[in-house]
CSV table of C-alpha atoms in Angstrom, one decimal:
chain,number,residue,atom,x,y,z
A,13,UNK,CA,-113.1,-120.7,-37.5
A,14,UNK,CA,-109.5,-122.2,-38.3
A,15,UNK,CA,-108.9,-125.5,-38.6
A,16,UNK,CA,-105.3,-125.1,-38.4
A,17,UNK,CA,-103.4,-127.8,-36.7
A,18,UNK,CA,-99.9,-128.6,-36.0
A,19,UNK,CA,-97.6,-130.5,-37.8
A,20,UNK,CA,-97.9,-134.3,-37.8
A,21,UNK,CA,-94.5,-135.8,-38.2
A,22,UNK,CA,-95.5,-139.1,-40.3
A,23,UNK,CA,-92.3,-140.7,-40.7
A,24,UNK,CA,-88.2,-140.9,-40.3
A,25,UNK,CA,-85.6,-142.0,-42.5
A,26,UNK,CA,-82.1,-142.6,-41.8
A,27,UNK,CA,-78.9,-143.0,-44.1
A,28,UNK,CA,-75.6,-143.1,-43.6
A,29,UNK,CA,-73.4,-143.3,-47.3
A,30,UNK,CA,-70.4,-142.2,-48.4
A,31,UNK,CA,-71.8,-141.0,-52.0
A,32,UNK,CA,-70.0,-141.5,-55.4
A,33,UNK,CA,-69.4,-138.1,-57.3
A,34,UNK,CA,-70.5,-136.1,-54.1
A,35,UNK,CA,-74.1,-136.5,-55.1
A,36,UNK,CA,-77.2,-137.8,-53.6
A,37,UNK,CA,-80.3,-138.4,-55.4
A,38,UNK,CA,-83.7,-138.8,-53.7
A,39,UNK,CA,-87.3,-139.2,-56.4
A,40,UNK,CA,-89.9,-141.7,-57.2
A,41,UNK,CA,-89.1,-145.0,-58.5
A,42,UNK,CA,-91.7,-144.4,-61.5
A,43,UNK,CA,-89.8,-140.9,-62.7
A,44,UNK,CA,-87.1,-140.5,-65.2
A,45,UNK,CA,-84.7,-138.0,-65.3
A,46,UNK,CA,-86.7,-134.8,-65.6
A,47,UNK,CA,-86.4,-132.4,-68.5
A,48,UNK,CA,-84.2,-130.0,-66.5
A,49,UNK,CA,-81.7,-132.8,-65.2
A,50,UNK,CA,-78.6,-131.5,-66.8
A,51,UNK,CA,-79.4,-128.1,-65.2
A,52,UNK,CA,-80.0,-129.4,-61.4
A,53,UNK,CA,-76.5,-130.7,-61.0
A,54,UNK,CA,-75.3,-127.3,-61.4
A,55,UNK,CA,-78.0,-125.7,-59.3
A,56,UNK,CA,-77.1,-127.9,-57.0
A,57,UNK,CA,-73.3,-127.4,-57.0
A,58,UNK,CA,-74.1,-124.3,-56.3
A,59,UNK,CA,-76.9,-124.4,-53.7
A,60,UNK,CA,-76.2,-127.8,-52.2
A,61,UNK,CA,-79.9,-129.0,-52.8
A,62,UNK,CA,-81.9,-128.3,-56.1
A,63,UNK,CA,-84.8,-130.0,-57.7
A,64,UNK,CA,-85.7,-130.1,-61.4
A,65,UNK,CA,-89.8,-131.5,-60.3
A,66,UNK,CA,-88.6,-135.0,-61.0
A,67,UNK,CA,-85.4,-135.6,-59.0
A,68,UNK,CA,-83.9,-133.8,-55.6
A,69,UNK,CA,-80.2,-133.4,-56.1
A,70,UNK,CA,-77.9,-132.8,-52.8
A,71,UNK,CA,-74.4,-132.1,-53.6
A,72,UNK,CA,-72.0,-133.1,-50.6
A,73,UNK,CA,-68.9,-131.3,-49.9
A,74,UNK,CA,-66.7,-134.2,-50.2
A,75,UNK,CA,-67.1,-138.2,-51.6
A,76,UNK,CA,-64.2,-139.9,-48.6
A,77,UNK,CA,-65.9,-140.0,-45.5
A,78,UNK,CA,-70.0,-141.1,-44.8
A,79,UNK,CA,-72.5,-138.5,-44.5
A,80,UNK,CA,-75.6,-138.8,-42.6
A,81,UNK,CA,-79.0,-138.2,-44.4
A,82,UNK,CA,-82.0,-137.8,-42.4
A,83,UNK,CA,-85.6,-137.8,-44.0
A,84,UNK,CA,-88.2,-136.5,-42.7
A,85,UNK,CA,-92.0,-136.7,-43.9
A,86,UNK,CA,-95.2,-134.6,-42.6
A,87,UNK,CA,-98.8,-134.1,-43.0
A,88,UNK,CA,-98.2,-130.6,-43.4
A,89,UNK,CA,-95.9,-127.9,-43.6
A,90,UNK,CA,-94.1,-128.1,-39.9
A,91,UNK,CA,-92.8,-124.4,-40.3
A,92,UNK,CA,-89.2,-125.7,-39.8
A,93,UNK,CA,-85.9,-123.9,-41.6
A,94,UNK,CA,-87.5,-120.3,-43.3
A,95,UNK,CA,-83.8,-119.7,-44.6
A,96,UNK,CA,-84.0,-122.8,-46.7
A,97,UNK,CA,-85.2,-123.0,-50.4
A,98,UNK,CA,-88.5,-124.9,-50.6
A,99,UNK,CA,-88.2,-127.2,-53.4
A,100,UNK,CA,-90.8,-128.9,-55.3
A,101,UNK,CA,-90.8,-132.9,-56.0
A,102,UNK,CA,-93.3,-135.0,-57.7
A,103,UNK,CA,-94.1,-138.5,-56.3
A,104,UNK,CA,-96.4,-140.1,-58.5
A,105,UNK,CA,-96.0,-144.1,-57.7
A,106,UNK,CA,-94.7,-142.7,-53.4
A,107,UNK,CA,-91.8,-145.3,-54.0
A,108,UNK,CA,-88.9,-143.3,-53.3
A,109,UNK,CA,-85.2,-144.1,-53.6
A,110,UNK,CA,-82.6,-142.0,-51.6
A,111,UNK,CA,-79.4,-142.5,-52.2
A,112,UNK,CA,-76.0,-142.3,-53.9
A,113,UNK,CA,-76.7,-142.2,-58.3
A,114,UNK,CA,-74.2,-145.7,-58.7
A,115,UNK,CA,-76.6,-147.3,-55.9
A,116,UNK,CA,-76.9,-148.0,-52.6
A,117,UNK,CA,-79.4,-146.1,-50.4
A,118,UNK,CA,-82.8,-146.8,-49.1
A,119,UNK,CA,-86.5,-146.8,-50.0
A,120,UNK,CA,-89.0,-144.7,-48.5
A,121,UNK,CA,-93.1,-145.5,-49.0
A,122,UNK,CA,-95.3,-142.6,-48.9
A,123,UNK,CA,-98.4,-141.4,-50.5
A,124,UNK,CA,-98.8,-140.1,-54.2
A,125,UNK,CA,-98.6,-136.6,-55.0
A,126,UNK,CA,-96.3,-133.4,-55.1
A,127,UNK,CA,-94.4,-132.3,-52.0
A,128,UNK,CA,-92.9,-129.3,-51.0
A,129,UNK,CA,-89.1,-130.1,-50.1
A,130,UNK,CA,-86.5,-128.4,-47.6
A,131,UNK,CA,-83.0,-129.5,-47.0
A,132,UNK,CA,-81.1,-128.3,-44.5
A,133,UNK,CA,-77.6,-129.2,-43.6
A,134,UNK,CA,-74.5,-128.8,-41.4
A,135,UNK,CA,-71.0,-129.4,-41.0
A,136,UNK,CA,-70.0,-129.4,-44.5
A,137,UNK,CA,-67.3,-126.6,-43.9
A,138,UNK,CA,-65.6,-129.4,-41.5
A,139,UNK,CA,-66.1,-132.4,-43.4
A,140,UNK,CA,-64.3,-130.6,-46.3
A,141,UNK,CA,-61.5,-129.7,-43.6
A,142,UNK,CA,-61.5,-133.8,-43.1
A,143,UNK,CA,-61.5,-134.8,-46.6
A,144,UNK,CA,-58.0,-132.5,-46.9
A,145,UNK,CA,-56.3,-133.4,-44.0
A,146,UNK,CA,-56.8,-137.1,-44.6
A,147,UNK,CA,-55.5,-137.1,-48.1
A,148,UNK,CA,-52.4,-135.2,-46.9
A,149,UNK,CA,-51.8,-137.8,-44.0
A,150,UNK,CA,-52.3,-141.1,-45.7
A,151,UNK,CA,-49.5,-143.2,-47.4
A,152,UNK,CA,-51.1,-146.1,-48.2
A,153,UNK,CA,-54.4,-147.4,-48.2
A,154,UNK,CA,-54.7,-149.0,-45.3
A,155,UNK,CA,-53.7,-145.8,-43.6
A,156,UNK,CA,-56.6,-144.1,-45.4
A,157,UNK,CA,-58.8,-146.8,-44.6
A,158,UNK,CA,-58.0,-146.3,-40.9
A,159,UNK,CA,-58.2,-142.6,-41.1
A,160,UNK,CA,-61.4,-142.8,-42.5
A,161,UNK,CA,-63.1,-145.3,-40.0
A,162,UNK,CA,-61.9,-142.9,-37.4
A,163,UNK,CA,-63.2,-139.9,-38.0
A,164,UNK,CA,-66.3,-138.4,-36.6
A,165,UNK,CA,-69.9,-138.1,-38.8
A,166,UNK,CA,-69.9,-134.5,-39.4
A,167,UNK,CA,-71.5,-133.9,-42.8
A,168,UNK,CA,-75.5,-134.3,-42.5
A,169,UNK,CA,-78.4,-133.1,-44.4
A,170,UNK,CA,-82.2,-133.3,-43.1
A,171,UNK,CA,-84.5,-133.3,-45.9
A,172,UNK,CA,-87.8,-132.5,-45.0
A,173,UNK,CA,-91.0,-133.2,-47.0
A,174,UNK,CA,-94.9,-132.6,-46.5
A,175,UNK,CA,-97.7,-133.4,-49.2
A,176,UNK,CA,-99.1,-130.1,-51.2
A,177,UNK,CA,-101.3,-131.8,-53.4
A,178,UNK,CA,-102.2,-134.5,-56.2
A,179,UNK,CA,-99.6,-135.0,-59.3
A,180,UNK,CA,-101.5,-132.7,-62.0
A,181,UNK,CA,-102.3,-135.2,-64.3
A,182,UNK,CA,-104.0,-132.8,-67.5
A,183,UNK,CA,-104.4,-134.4,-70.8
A,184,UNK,CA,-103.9,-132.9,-73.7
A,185,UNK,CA,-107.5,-133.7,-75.1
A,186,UNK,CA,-108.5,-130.8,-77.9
């Protein structure tokens, strides 16, 4: 008999940043930069989201206007997004920090362990579009301040996480 049972959405987390360096960072408050952290900045320039176990890495399309961030946490794997890369992130203390790498950003509390990670996202193409046509219009900077504050949120990533397991936590006892 299955005991199979649908997703349980546990939480929601919302941010909206405009992130230094076109990066956004989300991992647990208790992990360093991971052994592969060099390398995940350029998996991630490449495939928008990458994970190196330690850290998640998003890399936006442009760092002028805000993008939204939505995080999403579930008992279980909810099935969502089979065209994104599940990515792996270790959350030993569950006090997480999303946000830009120079600061700002928000916490988010959930239980130890590993989780499987997704990120999805969408209007990246037409943020970029933005980001171009508002450095071609402005002439000073109050004209790119207002051009800024006027235009629409249209870069946003959902990053959804569900628990797979406890950290593995072998010691090297001989």
């Amino acid at each position: 008999m299955s005991h199979d049972h649908p997703a349980t959405q546990l939480a929601t987390h919302r941010l909206t940043i405009t992130p230094d360096y076109r990066l956004l960072f989300l991992n647990d408050q208790d992990n360093d930069a991971g052994p592969g952290a060099s390398g995940v900045l350029d998996d991630a320039a490449r495939d928008v989201a990458a994970s190196d176990g330690y850290t998640l890495v998003i890399a936006v399309a442009q760092d002028l206007l805000p993008v939204g961030v939505t995080a999403t946490i579930w008992d279980s794997d909810p099935h969502t997004a089979p065209d994104a890369a599940q990515l792996h992130l270790e959350c030993p203390s569950g006090q997480l920090a999303l946000g830009s790498p120079t600061g700002g950003g928000i916490d988010i509390h959930l239980d130890p362990g590993t989780y499987a990670v997704t990120v999805t996202h969408h209007g990246r193409d037409t943020s970029a579009a933005h980001h171009q046509e508002i450095l071609h219009q402005y002439t000073s900077s109050d004209d790119l301040e207002a051009l800024v504050t006027t235009t629409p949120l249209t870069e946003q990533y959902t990053i959804t996480m569900w628990r797979t397991g406890d950290i593995d936590d072998t010691d090297d006892d001989d």
